[in-house]
Amino acid sequence: MRALLTGLFIGMLSISSFAQEAIFPMGAKAKNVHHTGDIWLTHVVDADEIFKHNIAQAVSAPRAFLNWHLHPDGQQLLITNGVGFYQEKGKEVQVVRAGDVIKCLPNVEHWHGATPKSAVTYLAIGGPTPTKWTDELSAEDYNKIPLPEINNSSLENEIKELSKAKWKWMAEKDVDKLANLFHDQSRFVHMSGSWKKDRELEIIETGSIWYKNADVHDVVVETFDDNTVVLWNRITLTAHVRGNDVSNEFTVTEFYKKEGDDWKLLDLTFSSVRDTHEIAH
């Protein structure tokens, strides 16, 4: 049941993050005619007698990709968020990231889409001549593409160090730093109940639960895109509660979301486990 709830939470988090990544409204989910996976399209500007180009926004969920196609008038892709793939026929796959501009020359066959672990959003600027769809891109060919460095060690280390600092701040009752780390809508799930940011900060500041020491045995980090990360800690927590020190082993799930230049903690959940429990890597 816990795994199911975690999966549902990640799914809802992913949809929420797509909405935040889209500059314009996400629009309607496109029917799977010329693509695989979930893609939301918005027609931002339609060509007219004065402006001879269309502008559309596409938000592609992880593992969503278009089939091979070409544009008789050419097309430019402005990557606004996430990490994706772009490939022209006969050439190597390119990894594209937010801030990149891709120029698809007229009648050059290509495909593009999200990576398996990252959504991608782009604005597509093209002429009025309809797209010509050519060959299907198979899931087998897509799955052969090496994963780009979005799960790189530097990102993993950054989140691990942030999580480690969080335990230190909790032990020191440093509510100022924790208030900056905790998202305003964050939730905390303990053995005795669940509550939100203000209540957690109050508990830490007053010492009604004093997180004296978290002895971390194992850490696993999973990145879902450049801005969404889940970290699992297996810890032995020594806490001072009602005048006594108590020690318990937990698996702690931490959801992080990047906002601007800062990581924010969205969820902190303590799960009781056996002493022999191991986190699957």
mmCIF file of C-alpha atoms in Angstrom:
data_model
loop_
_atom_site.group_PDB
_atom_site.id
_atom_site.type_symbol
_atom_site.label_atom_id
_atom_site.label_comp_id
_atom_site.label_asym_id
_atom_site.label_seq_id
_atom_site.Cartn_x
_atom_site.Cartn_y
_atom_site.Cartn_z
ATOM 1 C CA MET A 1 0.000 0.000 0.000
ATOM 2 C CA ARG A 2 2.817 2.432 0.878
ATOM 3 C CA ALA A 3 4.451 1.777 -2.512
ATOM 4 C CA LEU A 4 1.114 2.465 -4.247
ATOM 5 C CA LEU A 5 0.608 5.731 -2.359
ATOM 6 C CA THR A 6 4.179 6.780 -3.122
ATOM 7 C CA GLY A 7 3.617 6.063 -6.805
ATOM 8 C CA LEU A 8 0.398 8.077 -6.815
ATOM 9 C CA PHE A 9 2.138 10.948 -5.038
ATOM 10 C CA ILE A 10 4.936 10.957 -7.612
ATOM 11 C CA GLY A 11 2.360 10.892 -10.402
ATOM 12 C CA MET A 12 0.483 13.877 -8.969
ATOM 13 C CA LEU A 13 3.775 15.660 -8.332
ATOM 14 C CA SER A 14 4.831 15.064 -11.938
ATOM 15 C CA ILE A 15 1.593 16.498 -13.355
ATOM 16 C CA SER A 16 1.901 19.486 -11.024
ATOM 17 C CA SER A 17 5.494 20.065 -12.088
ATOM 18 C CA PHE A 18 4.499 19.918 -15.803
ATOM 19 C CA ALA A 19 1.993 22.694 -15.147
ATOM 20 C CA GLN A 20 4.674 24.806 -13.461
ATOM 21 C CA GLU A 21 7.090 24.148 -16.329
ATOM 22 C CA ALA A 22 4.618 25.371 -18.955
ATOM 23 C CA ILE A 23 4.889 29.105 -19.676
ATOM 24 C CA PHE A 24 1.434 29.097 -21.266
ATOM 25 C CA PRO A 25 -1.576 26.954 -20.245
ATOM 26 C CA MET A 26 -0.910 23.266 -20.891
ATOM 27 C CA GLY A 27 -3.863 22.894 -23.223
ATOM 28 C CA ALA A 28 -5.370 19.534 -24.153
ATOM 29 C CA LYS A 29 -3.643 16.178 -24.105
ATOM 30 C CA ALA A 30 -3.006 15.189 -27.723
ATOM 31 C CA LYS A 31 -4.375 11.925 -29.107
ATOM 32 C CA ASN A 32 -1.680 9.313 -29.674
ATOM 33 C CA VAL A 33 -1.676 9.423 -33.464
ATOM 34 C CA HIS A 34 1.886 10.492 -34.308
ATOM 35 C CA HIS A 35 3.529 10.096 -30.921
ATOM 36 C CA THR A 36 4.022 7.795 -27.941
ATOM 37 C CA GLY A 37 3.248 8.867 -24.364
ATOM 38 C CA ASP A 38 1.524 11.938 -22.943
ATOM 39 C CA ILE A 39 1.924 15.304 -24.664
ATOM 40 C CA TRP A 40 -0.119 18.462 -23.982
ATOM 41 C CA LEU A 41 -0.431 21.024 -26.785
ATOM 42 C CA THR A 42 -1.318 24.709 -26.752
ATOM 43 C CA HIS A 43 -1.640 26.803 -29.927
ATOM 44 C CA VAL A 44 -0.131 30.088 -28.801
ATOM 45 C CA VAL A 45 -0.194 31.962 -32.132
ATOM 46 C CA ASP A 46 -1.808 30.902 -35.407
ATOM 47 C CA ALA A 47 -0.430 32.114 -38.721
ATOM 48 C CA ASP A 48 -2.393 34.886 -40.447
ATOM 49 C CA GLU A 49 -2.021 37.294 -43.368
ATOM 50 C CA ILE A 50 0.570 39.377 -41.512
ATOM 51 C CA PHE A 51 2.478 36.844 -39.426
ATOM 52 C CA LYS A 52 3.288 33.796 -41.522
ATOM 53 C CA HIS A 53 4.192 31.442 -38.690
ATOM 54 C CA ASN A 54 2.505 29.323 -36.033
ATOM 55 C CA ILE A 55 3.708 29.077 -32.437
ATOM 56 C CA ALA A 56 2.733 26.102 -30.309
ATOM 57 C CA GLN A 57 3.753 24.937 -26.867
ATOM 58 C CA ALA A 58 4.305 21.224 -26.244
ATOM 59 C CA VAL A 59 4.685 19.721 -22.782
ATOM 60 C CA SER A 60 5.980 16.159 -22.994
ATOM 61 C CA ALA A 61 5.882 13.793 -20.018
ATOM 62 C CA PRO A 62 8.865 11.506 -19.413
ATOM 63 C CA ARG A 63 9.065 8.786 -22.113
ATOM 64 C CA ALA A 64 6.872 10.785 -24.536
ATOM 65 C CA PHE A 65 8.271 11.223 -28.066
ATOM 66 C CA LEU A 66 7.168 12.078 -31.606
ATOM 67 C CA ASN A 67 7.531 9.879 -34.655
ATOM 68 C CA TRP A 68 9.850 10.803 -37.516
ATOM 69 C CA HIS A 69 8.581 13.827 -39.445
ATOM 70 C CA LEU A 70 9.626 16.890 -41.419
ATOM 71 C CA HIS A 71 8.497 20.493 -41.878
ATOM 72 C CA PRO A 72 8.386 21.860 -45.445
ATOM 73 C CA ASP A 73 8.731 25.410 -44.037
ATOM 74 C CA GLY A 74 11.263 24.472 -41.373
ATOM 75 C CA GLN A 75 10.766 24.849 -37.642
ATOM 76 C CA GLN A 76 12.554 26.256 -34.598
ATOM 77 C CA LEU A 77 12.280 24.688 -31.137
ATOM 78 C CA LEU A 78 12.851 26.876 -28.080
ATOM 79 C CA ILE A 79 13.402 24.554 -25.116
ATOM 80 C CA THR A 80 11.893 26.281 -22.086
ATOM 81 C CA ASN A 81 12.145 23.568 -19.436
ATOM 82 C CA GLY A 82 13.432 20.077 -18.764
ATOM 83 C CA VAL A 83 15.658 17.723 -20.734
ATOM 84 C CA GLY A 84 14.849 16.058 -24.045
ATOM 85 C CA PHE A 85 16.146 14.375 -27.195
ATOM 86 C CA TYR A 86 16.432 15.676 -30.775
ATOM 87 C CA GLN A 87 17.681 13.622 -33.726
ATOM 88 C CA GLU A 88 17.947 14.180 -37.455
ATOM 89 C CA LYS A 89 17.935 11.208 -39.833
ATOM 90 C CA GLY A 90 21.433 9.756 -40.160
ATOM 91 C CA LYS A 91 22.857 11.758 -37.243
ATOM 92 C CA GLU A 92 23.488 11.142 -33.557
ATOM 93 C CA VAL A 93 20.834 11.886 -30.920
ATOM 94 C CA GLN A 94 21.278 15.312 -29.304
ATOM 95 C CA VAL A 95 20.399 16.047 -25.685
ATOM 96 C CA VAL A 96 18.518 19.356 -25.419
ATOM 97 C CA ARG A 97 17.998 21.369 -22.247
ATOM 98 C CA ALA A 98 16.174 24.494 -21.151
ATOM 99 C CA GLY A 99 17.645 27.488 -22.972
ATOM 100 C CA ASP A 100 18.599 25.576 -26.136
ATOM 101 C CA VAL A 101 17.337 26.611 -29.581
ATOM 102 C CA ILE A 102 17.045 23.936 -32.262
ATOM 103 C CA LYS A 103 16.684 24.888 -35.933
ATOM 104 C CA CYS A 104 14.945 22.169 -37.948
ATOM 105 C CA LEU A 105 15.766 23.010 -41.552
ATOM 106 C CA PRO A 106 13.054 22.608 -44.226
ATOM 107 C CA ASN A 107 12.400 19.008 -45.275
ATOM 108 C CA VAL A 108 14.998 17.540 -42.883
ATOM 109 C CA GLU A 109 13.571 14.404 -41.317
ATOM 110 C CA HIS A 110 13.835 14.318 -37.520
ATOM 111 C CA TRP A 111 12.127 13.440 -34.258
ATOM 112 C CA HIS A 112 12.202 14.873 -30.727
ATOM 113 C CA GLY A 113 10.781 14.143 -27.298
ATOM 114 C CA ALA A 114 11.368 13.796 -23.580
ATOM 115 C CA THR A 115 13.918 11.535 -21.936
ATOM 116 C CA PRO A 116 12.810 8.496 -19.902
ATOM 117 C CA LYS A 117 13.276 10.375 -16.606
ATOM 118 C CA SER A 118 12.653 13.997 -17.523
ATOM 119 C CA ALA A 119 9.774 15.966 -18.953
ATOM 120 C CA VAL A 120 10.569 18.557 -21.592
ATOM 121 C CA THR A 121 8.685 21.700 -22.647
ATOM 122 C CA TYR A 122 9.313 23.712 -25.802
ATOM 123 C CA LEU A 123 7.839 26.359 -28.057
ATOM 124 C CA ALA A 124 7.655 25.268 -31.704
ATOM 125 C CA ILE A 125 7.768 28.050 -34.323
ATOM 126 C CA GLY A 126 6.937 27.041 -37.884
ATOM 127 C CA GLY A 127 5.293 27.995 -41.147
ATOM 128 C CA PRO A 128 1.728 27.270 -42.249
ATOM 129 C CA THR A 129 2.502 24.183 -44.379
ATOM 130 C CA PRO A 130 1.381 21.063 -42.481
ATOM 131 C CA THR A 131 3.903 18.696 -40.924
ATOM 132 C CA LYS A 132 4.654 15.581 -42.979
ATOM 133 C CA TRP A 133 4.854 12.418 -40.893
ATOM 134 C CA THR A 134 7.157 9.722 -42.204
ATOM 135 C CA ASP A 135 8.253 6.697 -40.111
ATOM 136 C CA GLU A 136 7.347 5.443 -36.675
ATOM 137 C CA LEU A 137 9.975 5.697 -33.942
ATOM 138 C CA SER A 138 9.774 2.382 -32.125
ATOM 139 C CA ALA A 139 9.972 2.021 -28.363
ATOM 140 C CA GLU A 140 12.853 -0.395 -28.951
ATOM 141 C CA ASP A 141 14.910 2.266 -30.757
ATOM 142 C CA TYR A 142 13.998 4.900 -28.169
ATOM 143 C CA ASN A 143 15.045 2.643 -25.288
ATOM 144 C CA LYS A 144 18.470 2.107 -26.857
ATOM 145 C CA ILE A 145 19.363 5.784 -26.405
ATOM 146 C CA PRO A 146 21.796 6.287 -23.489
ATOM 147 C CA LEU A 147 20.321 8.271 -20.631
ATOM 148 C CA PRO A 148 21.591 11.855 -20.491
ATOM 149 C CA GLU A 149 23.380 13.134 -17.419
ATOM 150 C CA ILE A 150 20.368 14.306 -15.459
ATOM 151 C CA ASN A 151 21.013 11.744 -12.715
ATOM 152 C CA ASN A 152 24.596 12.933 -12.466
ATOM 153 C CA SER A 153 26.657 12.524 -9.352
ATOM 154 C CA SER A 154 26.887 16.273 -8.755
ATOM 155 C CA LEU A 155 23.092 16.564 -8.476
ATOM 156 C CA GLU A 156 22.884 13.461 -6.281
ATOM 157 C CA ASN A 157 25.641 14.785 -4.041
ATOM 158 C CA GLU A 158 23.946 18.176 -3.819
ATOM 159 C CA ILE A 159 20.715 16.584 -2.566
ATOM 160 C CA LYS A 160 22.568 14.227 -0.215
ATOM 161 C CA GLU A 161 24.461 17.147 1.316
ATOM 162 C CA LEU A 162 21.247 19.151 1.639
ATOM 163 C CA SER A 163 19.537 16.239 3.383
ATOM 164 C CA LYS A 164 22.517 15.839 5.715
ATOM 165 C CA ALA A 165 22.413 19.567 6.526
ATOM 166 C CA LYS A 166 18.684 19.259 7.244
ATOM 167 C CA TRP A 167 19.318 16.638 9.969
ATOM 168 C CA LYS A 168 21.942 18.944 11.477
ATOM 169 C CA TRP A 169 19.566 21.923 11.468
ATOM 170 C CA MET A 170 16.849 19.789 13.063
ATOM 171 C CA ALA A 171 19.245 18.668 15.801
ATOM 172 C CA GLU A 172 20.315 22.287 16.401
ATOM 173 C CA LYS A 173 16.691 23.540 16.273
ATOM 174 C CA ASP A 174 17.727 26.033 13.576
ATOM 175 C CA VAL A 175 14.205 26.941 12.492
ATOM 176 C CA ASP A 176 15.350 29.880 10.344
ATOM 177 C CA LYS A 177 17.266 27.620 7.954
ATOM 178 C CA LEU A 178 14.541 24.984 8.055
ATOM 179 C CA ALA A 179 11.849 27.579 7.318
ATOM 180 C CA ASN A 180 13.750 28.494 4.165
ATOM 181 C CA LEU A 181 14.157 24.831 3.175
ATOM 182 C CA PHE A 182 10.573 23.718 3.831
ATOM 183 C CA HIS A 183 8.095 24.541 1.078
ATOM 184 C CA ASP A 184 5.101 26.563 2.291
ATOM 185 C CA GLN A 185 2.845 23.622 1.366
ATOM 186 C CA SER A 186 5.157 20.926 2.722
ATOM 187 C CA ARG A 187 3.803 18.039 4.787
ATOM 188 C CA PHE A 188 5.446 15.918 7.478
ATOM 189 C CA VAL A 189 4.299 12.371 8.259
ATOM 190 C CA HIS A 190 5.384 10.887 11.610
ATOM 191 C CA MET A 191 4.442 7.766 13.533
ATOM 192 C CA SER A 192 2.044 9.882 15.624
ATOM 193 C CA GLY A 193 0.375 11.813 12.793
ATOM 194 C CA SER A 194 0.908 14.276 9.967
ATOM 195 C CA TRP A 195 0.973 18.062 9.803
ATOM 196 C CA LYS A 196 2.271 20.956 7.758
ATOM 197 C CA LYS A 197 5.170 23.392 7.841
ATOM 198 C CA ASP A 198 4.145 25.717 10.674
ATOM 199 C CA ARG A 199 3.406 22.842 13.046
ATOM 200 C CA GLU A 200 6.712 21.085 12.234
ATOM 201 C CA LEU A 201 8.695 24.267 12.873
ATOM 202 C CA GLU A 202 6.853 24.787 16.155
ATOM 203 C CA ILE A 203 7.634 21.211 17.246
ATOM 204 C CA ILE A 204 11.325 21.678 16.444
ATOM 205 C CA GLU A 205 11.613 25.120 18.044
ATOM 206 C CA THR A 206 9.878 24.128 21.295
ATOM 207 C CA GLY A 207 11.684 20.798 21.497
ATOM 208 C CA SER A 208 8.480 18.794 21.954
ATOM 209 C CA ILE A 209 10.271 16.431 19.573
ATOM 210 C CA TRP A 210 14.017 17.020 19.629
ATOM 211 C CA TYR A 211 15.737 15.270 16.743
ATOM 212 C CA LYS A 212 19.008 14.871 18.645
ATOM 213 C CA ASN A 213 20.826 12.674 16.123
ATOM 214 C CA ALA A 214 20.122 10.926 12.823
ATOM 215 C CA ASP A 215 22.626 8.165 12.145
ATOM 216 C CA VAL A 216 22.333 7.629 8.378
ATOM 217 C CA HIS A 217 23.056 4.063 7.196
ATOM 218 C CA ASP A 218 21.953 4.178 3.572
ATOM 219 C CA VAL A 219 20.914 6.827 1.034
ATOM 220 C CA VAL A 220 19.263 6.427 -2.379
ATOM 221 C CA VAL A 221 18.511 9.372 -4.680
ATOM 222 C CA GLU A 222 16.208 9.262 -7.705
ATOM 223 C CA THR A 223 15.868 12.258 -10.031
ATOM 224 C CA PHE A 224 12.668 12.543 -12.041
ATOM 225 C CA ASP A 225 13.831 15.646 -13.885
ATOM 226 C CA ASP A 226 16.277 18.490 -13.263
ATOM 227 C CA ASN A 227 13.882 20.014 -10.727
ATOM 228 C CA THR A 228 12.260 17.034 -8.972
ATOM 229 C CA VAL A 229 14.183 14.639 -6.733
ATOM 230 C CA VAL A 230 13.247 11.962 -4.210
ATOM 231 C CA LEU A 231 15.706 10.847 -1.531
ATOM 232 C CA TRP A 232 15.351 7.835 0.750
ATOM 233 C CA ASN A 233 17.347 7.657 4.004
ATOM 234 C CA ARG A 234 17.606 4.583 6.195
ATOM 235 C CA ILE A 235 18.407 6.016 9.592
ATOM 236 C CA THR A 236 18.570 5.310 13.288
ATOM 237 C CA LEU A 237 16.985 8.348 14.883
ATOM 238 C CA THR A 238 17.641 9.327 18.472
ATOM 239 C CA ALA A 239 14.944 11.750 19.573
ATOM 240 C CA HIS A 240 14.094 13.330 22.908
ATOM 241 C CA VAL A 241 10.353 12.947 23.505
ATOM 242 C CA ARG A 242 8.468 13.621 26.757
ATOM 243 C CA GLY A 243 11.650 13.740 28.821
ATOM 244 C CA ASN A 244 13.185 10.549 27.424
ATOM 245 C CA ASP A 245 15.638 9.664 24.672
ATOM 246 C CA VAL A 246 14.208 7.065 22.298
ATOM 247 C CA SER A 247 15.944 5.373 19.378
ATOM 248 C CA ASN A 248 14.168 3.918 16.351
ATOM 249 C CA GLU A 249 15.098 2.851 12.855
ATOM 250 C CA PHE A 250 13.197 4.488 10.002
ATOM 251 C CA THR A 251 13.186 4.791 6.262
ATOM 252 C CA VAL A 252 12.633 8.492 5.602
ATOM 253 C CA THR A 253 11.275 9.646 2.244
ATOM 254 C CA GLU A 254 12.111 13.202 1.196
ATOM 255 C CA PHE A 255 10.611 14.932 -1.867
ATOM 256 C CA TYR A 256 12.487 17.975 -3.179
ATOM 257 C CA LYS A 257 11.423 20.504 -5.815
ATOM 258 C CA LYS A 258 13.678 23.221 -7.223
ATOM 259 C CA GLU A 259 12.194 26.717 -7.300
ATOM 260 C CA GLY A 260 14.479 29.261 -8.901
ATOM 261 C CA ASP A 261 17.937 28.549 -7.524
ATOM 262 C CA ASP A 262 16.730 26.886 -4.311
ATOM 263 C CA TRP A 263 15.649 23.358 -3.458
ATOM 264 C CA LYS A 264 12.467 23.132 -1.376
ATOM 265 C CA LEU A 265 11.414 20.143 0.729
ATOM 266 C CA LEU A 266 7.835 19.160 -0.169
ATOM 267 C CA ASP A 267 7.378 16.058 1.946
ATOM 268 C CA LEU A 268 9.164 14.287 4.815
ATOM 269 C CA THR A 269 7.733 10.881 5.739
ATOM 270 C CA PHE A 270 8.988 8.546 8.461
ATOM 271 C CA SER A 271 8.251 4.843 7.813
ATOM 272 C CA SER A 272 8.882 2.233 10.504
ATOM 273 C CA VAL A 273 10.976 -0.701 9.210
ATOM 274 C CA ARG A 274 12.746 -3.810 10.435
ATOM 275 C CA ASP A 275 16.401 -3.611 11.463
ATOM 276 C CA THR A 276 17.271 -5.822 8.477
ATOM 277 C CA HIS A 277 15.612 -3.495 5.981
ATOM 278 C CA GLU A 278 17.674 -2.340 2.993
ATOM 279 C CA ILE A 279 16.814 0.312 0.425
ATOM 280 C CA ALA A 280 16.859 -1.135 -3.104
ATOM 281 C CA HIS A 281 19.356 0.755 -5.302
#
